[in-house]
Tab-separated table of N, CA and C in Angstrom:
chain	number	residue	atom	x	y	z
A	1	MET	N	142.622	91.657	154.304
A	1	MET	CA	143.509	90.666	155.041
A	1	MET	C	142.687	89.528	155.644
A	2	SER	N	142.879	88.451	155.281
A	2	SER	CA	142.184	86.983	155.395
A	2	SER	C	142.040	87.128	157.033
A	3	ASP	N	143.079	87.152	157.763
A	3	ASP	CA	142.834	87.230	159.151
A	3	ASP	C	142.581	88.077	160.028
A	4	CYS	N	142.231	89.451	159.613
A	4	CYS	CA	141.870	90.538	160.149
A	4	CYS	C	140.773	90.135	160.896
A	5	PRO	N	140.472	90.798	162.144
A	5	PRO	CA	139.199	90.482	163.193
A	5	PRO	C	138.317	91.648	162.423
A	6	LEU	N	138.908	92.605	161.890
A	6	LEU	CA	138.435	93.837	162.253
A	6	LEU	C	137.211	94.060	160.429
A	7	CYS	N	137.964	92.967	159.439
A	7	CYS	CA	137.176	93.219	158.531
A	7	CYS	C	135.976	92.953	158.865
A	8	TYR	N	134.936	93.442	157.861
A	8	TYR	CA	133.517	93.189	157.907
A	8	TYR	C	133.308	91.844	157.796
A	9	ASP	N	133.685	91.177	156.939
A	9	ASP	CA	132.865	89.661	156.859
A	9	ASP	C	133.763	88.712	157.854
A	10	LYS	N	134.508	89.219	158.866
A	10	LYS	CA	135.023	88.468	159.879
A	10	LYS	C	133.844	88.737	161.045
A	11	VAL	N	133.341	90.153	161.154
A	11	VAL	CA	132.353	90.384	162.545
A	11	VAL	C	131.464	89.728	162.580
A	12	GLU	N	130.921	89.359	163.917
A	12	GLU	CA	129.482	88.875	164.134
A	12	GLU	C	128.640	89.854	163.830
A	13	VAL	N	127.702	89.553	163.170
A	13	VAL	CA	126.280	90.511	162.435
A	13	VAL	C	125.902	91.198	164.110
A	14	SER	N	125.873	90.167	164.976
A	14	SER	CA	125.408	91.000	166.658
A	14	SER	C	125.871	91.811	166.822
A	15	ARG	N	127.376	92.017	166.577
A	15	ARG	CA	127.645	93.253	166.862
A	15	ARG	C	127.682	94.457	166.188
A	16	VAL	N	127.428	94.395	164.970
A	16	VAL	CA	127.215	95.521	164.362
A	16	VAL	C	126.203	96.511	164.404
A	17	VAL	N	126.832	97.434	164.604
A	17	VAL	CA	125.876	98.644	164.735
A	17	VAL	C	124.855	99.395	164.154
A	18	TYR	N	125.692	99.480	162.966
A	18	TYR	CA	125.037	100.311	161.922
A	18	TYR	C	125.988	100.144	160.571
A	19	SER	N	125.535	100.172	159.466
A	19	SER	CA	126.580	99.943	158.306
A	19	SER	C	125.819	100.885	157.459
A	20	THR	N	126.705	101.179	156.441
A	20	THR	CA	126.648	101.878	154.705
A	20	THR	C	127.581	100.694	153.892
A	21	PRO	N	127.220	101.770	152.611
A	21	PRO	CA	128.243	100.596	151.684
A	21	PRO	C	129.438	100.615	152.068
A	22	ASN	N	130.035	101.425	152.598
A	22	ASN	CA	131.914	101.046	152.551
A	22	ASN	C	132.202	101.342	153.981
A	23	VAL	N	131.649	101.521	154.915
A	23	VAL	CA	131.966	101.574	156.493
A	23	VAL	C	130.890	100.892	157.077
A	24	TYR	N	131.184	100.445	158.657
A	24	TYR	CA	130.615	99.827	159.431
A	24	TYR	C	130.876	100.434	161.058
A	25	SER	N	129.812	100.073	161.990
A	25	SER	CA	130.082	100.626	163.060
A	25	SER	C	129.743	99.204	164.173
A	26	MET	N	130.356	98.656	165.048
A	26	MET	CA	130.446	97.881	165.898
A	26	MET	C	131.173	97.821	167.197
A	27	ILE	N	130.313	96.926	168.272
A	27	ILE	CA	130.821	96.779	169.698
A	27	ILE	C	131.812	96.399	169.816
A	28	PRO	N	133.170	97.017	170.174
A	28	PRO	CA	134.489	96.078	170.284
A	28	PRO	C	134.358	94.873	171.553
A	29	ILE	N	135.080	93.522	171.063
A	29	ILE	CA	134.846	92.509	171.825
A	29	ILE	C	135.087	92.624	173.046
A	30	SER	N	135.603	94.070	173.717
A	30	SER	CA	136.017	93.997	175.293
A	30	SER	C	135.997	95.719	175.415
A	31	PRO	N	134.480	95.748	175.172
A	31	PRO	CA	134.105	97.712	175.269
A	31	PRO	C	134.506	98.073	176.688
A	32	LEU	N	135.083	99.050	176.601
A	32	LEU	CA	135.424	100.138	178.029
A	32	LEU	C	134.366	100.314	179.024
A	33	MET	N	133.112	100.543	178.288
A	33	MET	CA	131.969	100.495	178.605
A	33	MET	C	130.431	100.579	177.893
A	34	ASN	N	129.419	100.699	178.586
A	34	ASN	CA	128.219	100.827	177.568
A	34	ASN	C	128.244	101.728	176.685
A	35	GLY	N	127.825	101.529	175.336
A	35	GLY	CA	128.217	102.683	174.531
A	35	GLY	C	129.347	103.160	173.661
A	36	HIS	N	130.371	101.786	174.080
A	36	HIS	CA	131.536	102.275	173.280
A	36	HIS	C	131.447	101.481	172.348
A	37	ALA	N	131.586	102.251	171.158
A	37	ALA	CA	131.824	101.532	169.691
A	37	ALA	C	132.559	101.889	168.766
A	38	MET	N	133.253	101.163	167.650
A	38	MET	CA	134.241	101.644	166.942
A	38	MET	C	133.540	101.924	165.451
A	39	VAL	N	134.098	102.376	164.629
A	39	VAL	CA	133.778	102.715	163.154
A	39	VAL	C	134.860	102.546	162.394
A	40	LEU	N	134.652	102.241	161.205
A	40	LEU	CA	135.767	101.201	160.437
A	40	LEU	C	135.443	101.373	159.017
A	41	PRO	N	136.155	101.385	157.984
A	41	PRO	CA	136.214	100.947	156.442
A	41	PRO	C	135.612	99.654	156.834
A	42	LYS	N	134.670	98.773	155.838
A	42	LYS	CA	134.318	97.349	155.616
A	42	LYS	C	135.757	96.623	155.098
A	43	ASP	N	136.706	97.322	154.602
A	43	ASP	CA	137.623	96.886	153.853
A	43	ASP	C	138.684	97.388	154.354
A	44	HIS	N	139.978	96.465	154.758
A	44	HIS	CA	141.222	96.619	155.487
A	44	HIS	C	141.846	97.600	154.696
A	45	LYS	N	142.076	99.018	155.459
A	45	LYS	CA	142.976	99.894	154.859
A	45	LYS	C	143.226	100.605	155.936
A	46	LYS	N	144.782	101.052	155.320
A	46	LYS	CA	145.053	102.345	156.614
A	46	LYS	C	144.596	103.458	156.305
A	47	ILE	N	144.631	104.791	156.972
A	47	ILE	CA	144.218	105.712	157.050
A	47	ILE	C	144.549	106.573	155.702
A	48	GLU	N	145.433	106.654	155.392
A	48	GLU	CA	146.024	107.126	154.034
A	48	GLU	C	145.382	106.285	152.652
A	49	ASP	N	144.802	105.170	153.091
A	49	ASP	CA	144.394	104.679	151.705
A	49	ASP	C	142.621	104.809	151.677
A	50	LEU	N	142.406	105.492	152.650
A	50	LEU	CA	140.539	105.506	152.968
A	50	LEU	C	140.312	106.452	151.344
A	51	SER	N	139.419	106.212	150.651
A	51	SER	CA	138.981	107.082	149.468
A	51	SER	C	137.814	107.840	150.256
A	52	PRO	N	137.827	109.519	149.461
A	52	PRO	CA	136.708	110.513	149.986
A	52	PRO	C	135.576	110.029	150.400
A	53	ILE	N	134.794	108.898	149.898
A	53	ILE	CA	133.430	108.482	150.174
A	53	ILE	C	133.523	107.471	151.169
A	54	GLU	N	134.987	107.016	151.491
A	54	GLU	CA	134.898	106.074	152.805
A	54	GLU	C	135.177	106.866	154.021
A	55	THR	N	136.108	108.024	153.690
A	55	THR	CA	136.259	109.138	154.943
A	55	THR	C	134.982	109.884	155.277
A	56	MET	N	134.220	110.735	153.951
A	56	MET	CA	132.654	110.916	154.582
A	56	MET	C	131.911	110.115	155.390
A	57	GLU	N	131.710	108.740	154.880
A	57	GLU	CA	130.581	108.005	155.625
A	57	GLU	C	131.277	107.685	156.963
A	58	ILE	N	132.630	107.494	157.116
A	58	ILE	CA	133.041	107.514	158.796
A	58	ILE	C	132.729	108.636	159.247
A	59	HIS	N	133.141	109.826	158.754
A	59	HIS	CA	132.769	111.173	159.457
A	59	HIS	C	131.066	111.178	159.703
A	60	ASP	N	130.566	110.672	159.206
A	60	ASP	CA	129.074	111.235	159.111
A	60	ASP	C	128.141	109.798	160.185
A	61	MET	N	129.141	108.745	160.221
A	61	MET	CA	128.769	107.664	161.304
A	61	MET	C	128.998	108.478	162.798
A	62	LEU	N	130.193	108.874	162.573
A	62	LEU	CA	130.663	108.978	164.287
A	62	LEU	C	129.891	110.354	164.671
A	63	ILE	N	129.072	111.110	163.712
A	63	ILE	CA	128.067	112.273	164.169
A	63	ILE	C	127.008	111.345	164.501
A	64	ILE	N	126.053	110.528	163.755
A	64	ILE	CA	125.158	109.606	164.199
A	64	ILE	C	125.550	109.003	165.599
A	65	LEU	N	126.352	108.439	165.753
A	65	LEU	CA	126.563	107.641	167.049
A	65	LEU	C	127.090	108.662	167.828
A	66	LYS	N	127.421	109.965	167.904
A	66	LYS	CA	127.370	110.725	168.761
A	66	LYS	C	126.433	111.141	169.177
A	67	ASP	N	125.751	111.822	168.532
A	67	ASP	CA	124.431	112.032	168.793
A	67	ASP	C	122.960	111.132	169.384
A	68	ARG	N	123.467	109.981	168.888
A	68	ARG	CA	122.760	108.987	169.783
A	68	ARG	C	123.073	108.733	171.433
A	69	LEU	N	124.506	108.673	171.283
A	69	LEU	CA	124.801	108.558	172.863
A	69	LEU	C	124.646	109.760	173.652
A	70	VAL	N	124.610	110.875	173.058
A	70	VAL	CA	124.364	111.807	174.118
A	70	VAL	C	122.718	111.760	174.242
A	71	SER	N	121.948	111.310	173.462
A	71	SER	CA	120.931	111.509	173.542
A	71	SER	C	120.095	110.517	174.791
A	72	LEU	N	121.265	109.616	175.012
A	72	LEU	CA	120.917	108.397	175.760
A	72	LEU	C	121.457	108.796	177.025
A	73	ASP	N	122.505	109.657	176.814
A	73	ASP	CA	122.821	110.136	178.490
A	73	ASP	C	123.754	111.488	178.328
A	74	SER	N	122.887	112.476	178.455
A	74	SER	CA	123.305	113.777	178.265
A	74	SER	C	124.602	114.156	179.351
A	75	ASP	N	124.631	113.539	180.326
A	75	ASP	CA	126.154	113.872	180.876
A	75	ASP	C	127.069	113.300	180.916
A	76	LYS	N	127.054	112.446	179.697
A	76	LYS	CA	128.379	112.181	179.059
A	76	LYS	C	128.510	112.364	177.334
A	77	HIS	N	130.118	112.999	177.348
A	77	HIS	CA	130.168	113.648	175.798
A	77	HIS	C	131.377	112.710	175.540
A	78	PRO	N	130.727	112.019	174.317
A	78	PRO	CA	131.821	111.178	173.964
A	78	PRO	C	132.727	111.665	173.331
A	79	MET	N	134.171	110.706	173.545
A	79	MET	CA	135.451	110.948	172.857
A	79	MET	C	135.518	110.088	171.549
A	80	ILE	N	136.200	110.701	170.755
A	80	ILE	CA	136.334	109.849	169.332
A	80	ILE	C	137.765	109.696	169.727
A	81	VAL	N	138.313	108.427	169.535
A	81	VAL	CA	140.208	108.293	169.601
A	81	VAL	C	140.522	107.663	168.682
A	82	THR	N	141.693	107.695	168.340
A	82	THR	CA	142.321	106.454	167.302
A	82	THR	C	143.921	106.334	167.723
A	83	LEU	N	144.218	105.063	167.187
A	83	LEU	CA	145.789	105.084	167.461
A	83	LEU	C	145.834	104.489	165.869
A	84	THR	N	147.189	104.997	165.099
A	84	THR	CA	147.830	104.860	163.854
A	84	THR	C	149.157	104.560	164.208
A	85	ASP	N	149.774	103.653	163.228
A	85	ASP	CA	150.952	103.269	163.023
A	85	ASP	C	151.195	102.586	164.296
A	86	THR	N	150.329	101.548	164.969
A	86	THR	CA	150.475	100.506	166.027
A	86	THR	C	151.025	99.170	165.676
A	87	ASP	N	151.714	98.659	166.214
A	87	ASP	CA	151.669	97.254	165.837
A	87	ASP	C	151.097	96.092	166.879
A	88	HIS	N	149.760	96.847	167.413
A	88	HIS	CA	148.918	95.839	168.008
A	88	HIS	C	148.228	94.579	166.991
A	89	SER	N	148.722	93.184	167.227
A	89	SER	CA	148.072	92.799	166.225
A	89	SER	C	146.299	92.512	165.325
A	90	SER	N	145.727	93.358	166.643
A	90	SER	CA	144.424	92.802	165.883
A	90	SER	C	144.050	94.406	164.843
A	91	ILE	N	144.907	95.342	164.795
A	91	ILE	CA	144.671	96.182	164.353
A	91	ILE	C	145.348	96.648	163.103
A	92	ARG	N	146.247	96.143	163.107
A	92	ARG	CA	147.472	96.470	162.226
A	92	ARG	C	147.055	96.702	160.822
A	93	ASP	N	146.841	98.103	160.486
A	93	ASP	CA	146.765	98.499	158.895
A	93	ASP	C	145.256	98.204	158.781
A	94	HIS	N	144.337	98.244	159.696
A	94	HIS	CA	143.119	98.759	159.653
A	94	HIS	C	142.491	99.663	160.259
A	95	PHE	N	142.633	100.839	159.805
A	95	PHE	CA	142.161	102.088	160.842
A	95	PHE	C	140.819	101.822	161.023
A	96	HIS	N	140.488	102.614	162.278
A	96	HIS	CA	139.535	102.739	163.236
A	96	HIS	C	139.359	103.634	163.950
A	97	TYR	N	138.256	104.162	164.574
A	97	TYR	CA	138.037	105.062	165.760
A	97	TYR	C	137.431	104.159	166.850
A	98	HIS	N	137.550	104.707	167.462
A	98	HIS	CA	136.654	104.122	169.015
A	98	HIS	C	135.737	105.881	169.222
A	99	ILE	N	134.394	105.400	169.592
A	99	ILE	CA	133.523	106.454	170.444
A	99	ILE	C	133.376	105.655	171.686
A	100	ILE	N	133.751	106.668	172.235
A	100	ILE	CA	133.586	106.423	174.206
A	100	ILE	C	132.868	107.242	174.746
A	101	PRO	N	131.683	107.084	175.301
A	101	PRO	CA	130.886	107.998	176.634
A	101	PRO	C	132.251	108.339	177.251
A	102	SER	N	131.732	109.484	177.905
A	102	SER	CA	133.006	109.774	178.684
A	102	SER	C	132.131	111.210	179.638
A	103	LYS	N	132.569	111.013	181.057
A	103	LYS	CA	132.263	112.340	181.764
A	103	LYS	C	133.476	113.462	182.049
A	104	GLY	N	134.532	112.736	181.889
A	104	GLY	CA	135.858	113.219	181.848
A	104	GLY	C	136.227	114.091	180.878
A	105	ASN	N	137.126	114.533	180.751
A	105	ASN	CA	137.843	115.296	179.640
A	105	ASN	C	139.092	114.761	179.168
A	106	ILE	N	139.446	114.919	177.685
A	106	ILE	CA	140.891	114.332	177.336
A	106	ILE	C	142.025	114.140	178.171
A	107	ARG	N	142.098	115.376	179.172
A	107	ARG	CA	143.374	115.556	179.760
A	107	ARG	C	143.374	114.324	180.726
A	108	GLU	N	142.353	114.311	181.388
A	108	GLU	CA	141.982	113.159	182.450
A	108	GLU	C	141.914	111.743	181.720
A	109	LEU	N	141.334	111.435	180.906
A	109	LEU	CA	142.017	110.098	179.887
A	109	LEU	C	143.340	110.288	179.626
A	110	MET	N	144.012	110.984	179.224
A	110	MET	CA	145.502	110.828	178.771
A	110	MET	C	145.835	111.037	180.083
A	111	ALA	N	145.713	111.152	181.276
A	111	ALA	CA	146.712	110.857	182.087
A	111	ALA	C	146.424	109.667	182.919
A	112	ALA	N	145.287	109.215	182.649
A	112	ALA	CA	144.944	107.752	183.120
A	112	ALA	C	145.991	106.913	182.495
A	113	TYR	N	146.279	106.964	181.203
A	113	TYR	CA	146.913	106.235	180.176
A	113	TYR	C	148.532	106.529	180.557
A	114	ASP	N	148.802	107.883	180.561
A	114	ASP	CA	150.180	108.345	180.580
A	114	ASP	C	150.557	109.022	181.365
A	115	LYS	N	151.290	108.530	182.539
A	115	LYS	CA	151.432	109.357	184.058
A	115	LYS	C	152.200	110.713	183.742
A	116	ASP	N	152.921	110.844	182.529
A	116	ASP	CA	153.479	112.218	182.245
A	116	ASP	C	153.043	113.074	181.784
A	117	ILE	N	151.774	112.909	181.256
A	117	ILE	CA	150.778	114.251	181.359
A	117	ILE	C	150.617	115.103	182.276
A	118	PRO	N	150.754	116.533	182.270
A	118	PRO	CA	150.866	117.552	183.280
A	118	PRO	C	149.711	117.916	183.955
A	119	GLU	N	149.465	118.446	184.693
A	119	GLU	CA	148.383	118.794	185.003
A	119	GLU	C	147.924	120.044	184.316
A	120	ASN	N	146.761	120.378	184.177
A	120	ASN	CA	146.322	121.579	183.353
A	120	ASN	C	147.040	122.845	183.388
A	121	LYS	N	147.681	123.465	182.769
A	121	LYS	CA	148.656	124.527	182.565
A	121	LYS	C	148.585	125.222	181.622
A	122	LYS	N	148.120	126.674	181.746
A	122	LYS	CA	148.364	127.089	180.428
A	122	LYS	C	149.516	128.079	180.071
A	123	LEU	N	149.963	127.647	178.941
A	123	LEU	CA	151.245	128.041	178.424
A	123	LEU	C	151.287	129.364	177.422
A	124	ASP	N	152.503	129.904	177.964
A	124	ASP	CA	152.238	131.800	177.339
A	124	ASP	C	152.323	131.268	175.768
A	125	SER	N	152.279	132.255	174.910
A	125	SER	CA	152.148	132.315	173.581
A	125	SER	C	152.994	131.790	172.877
A	126	SER	N	154.293	132.534	173.293
A	126	SER	CA	156.104	131.574	172.618
A	126	SER	C	156.067	130.208	172.555
A	127	GLU	N	155.542	129.605	174.166
A	127	GLU	CA	155.315	128.151	174.090
A	127	GLU	C	154.793	127.506	173.031
A	128	LEU	N	153.086	127.851	173.023
A	128	LEU	CA	152.461	127.662	172.015
A	128	LEU	C	152.926	127.735	170.651
A	129	GLU	N	153.369	128.716	170.360
A	129	GLU	CA	154.122	129.122	168.995
A	129	GLU	C	155.207	128.184	168.467
A	130	LYS	N	155.937	127.479	169.505
A	130	LYS	CA	156.962	126.691	169.055
A	130	LYS	C	156.409	125.555	169.053
A	131	MET	N	155.505	124.725	169.869
A	131	MET	CA	154.578	123.773	169.404
A	131	MET	C	154.124	123.553	168.054
A	132	ALA	N	153.277	124.828	167.427
A	132	ALA	CA	152.719	124.815	166.513
A	132	ALA	C	153.592	124.534	165.549
A	133	VAL	N	154.962	125.450	165.617
A	133	VAL	CA	156.121	125.242	164.407
A	133	VAL	C	156.254	123.708	164.193
A	134	LEU	N	156.552	123.158	165.428
A	134	LEU	CA	157.080	121.972	165.247
A	134	LEU	C	156.031	120.838	164.717
A	135	LEU	N	154.584	121.205	164.495
A	135	LEU	CA	154.055	120.358	163.591
A	135	LEU	C	153.246	120.479	162.323
A	136	ARG	N	153.600	122.073	161.930
A	136	ARG	CA	153.603	122.633	160.581
A	136	ARG	C	154.299	121.430	159.425
A	137	PRO	N	153.745	121.210	158.438
A	137	PRO	CA	154.397	120.577	157.217
A	137	PRO	C	155.762	121.259	156.712
């Protein structure tokens, strides 16, 4: 897409961390903290349009970045997150992951984002089964 700021040919080279023939990582224009990076295909694609090679290269790059972040600060364990099917203008149809160093956990992250997240409580097996059934294809 010609106006997508995430397409590889639109990104400032100085923000690129690492690249392969099909994917690259870069520092977002507004990083949440030092070490926050994005991993995405060079071409403008939705998640369902990624080739097996692009999927593998994205996975490998996430592992490389995770290992690098942990080597820089072993107290922070990177979270890997994505949003799909969003209308956010800068990411419409250009799938990507964020890798973000964090001392917290996913519940803390989500609770900061969504006030409806309950405190940590274990569910009984019947409640867990109901949730599993809802997600099964």
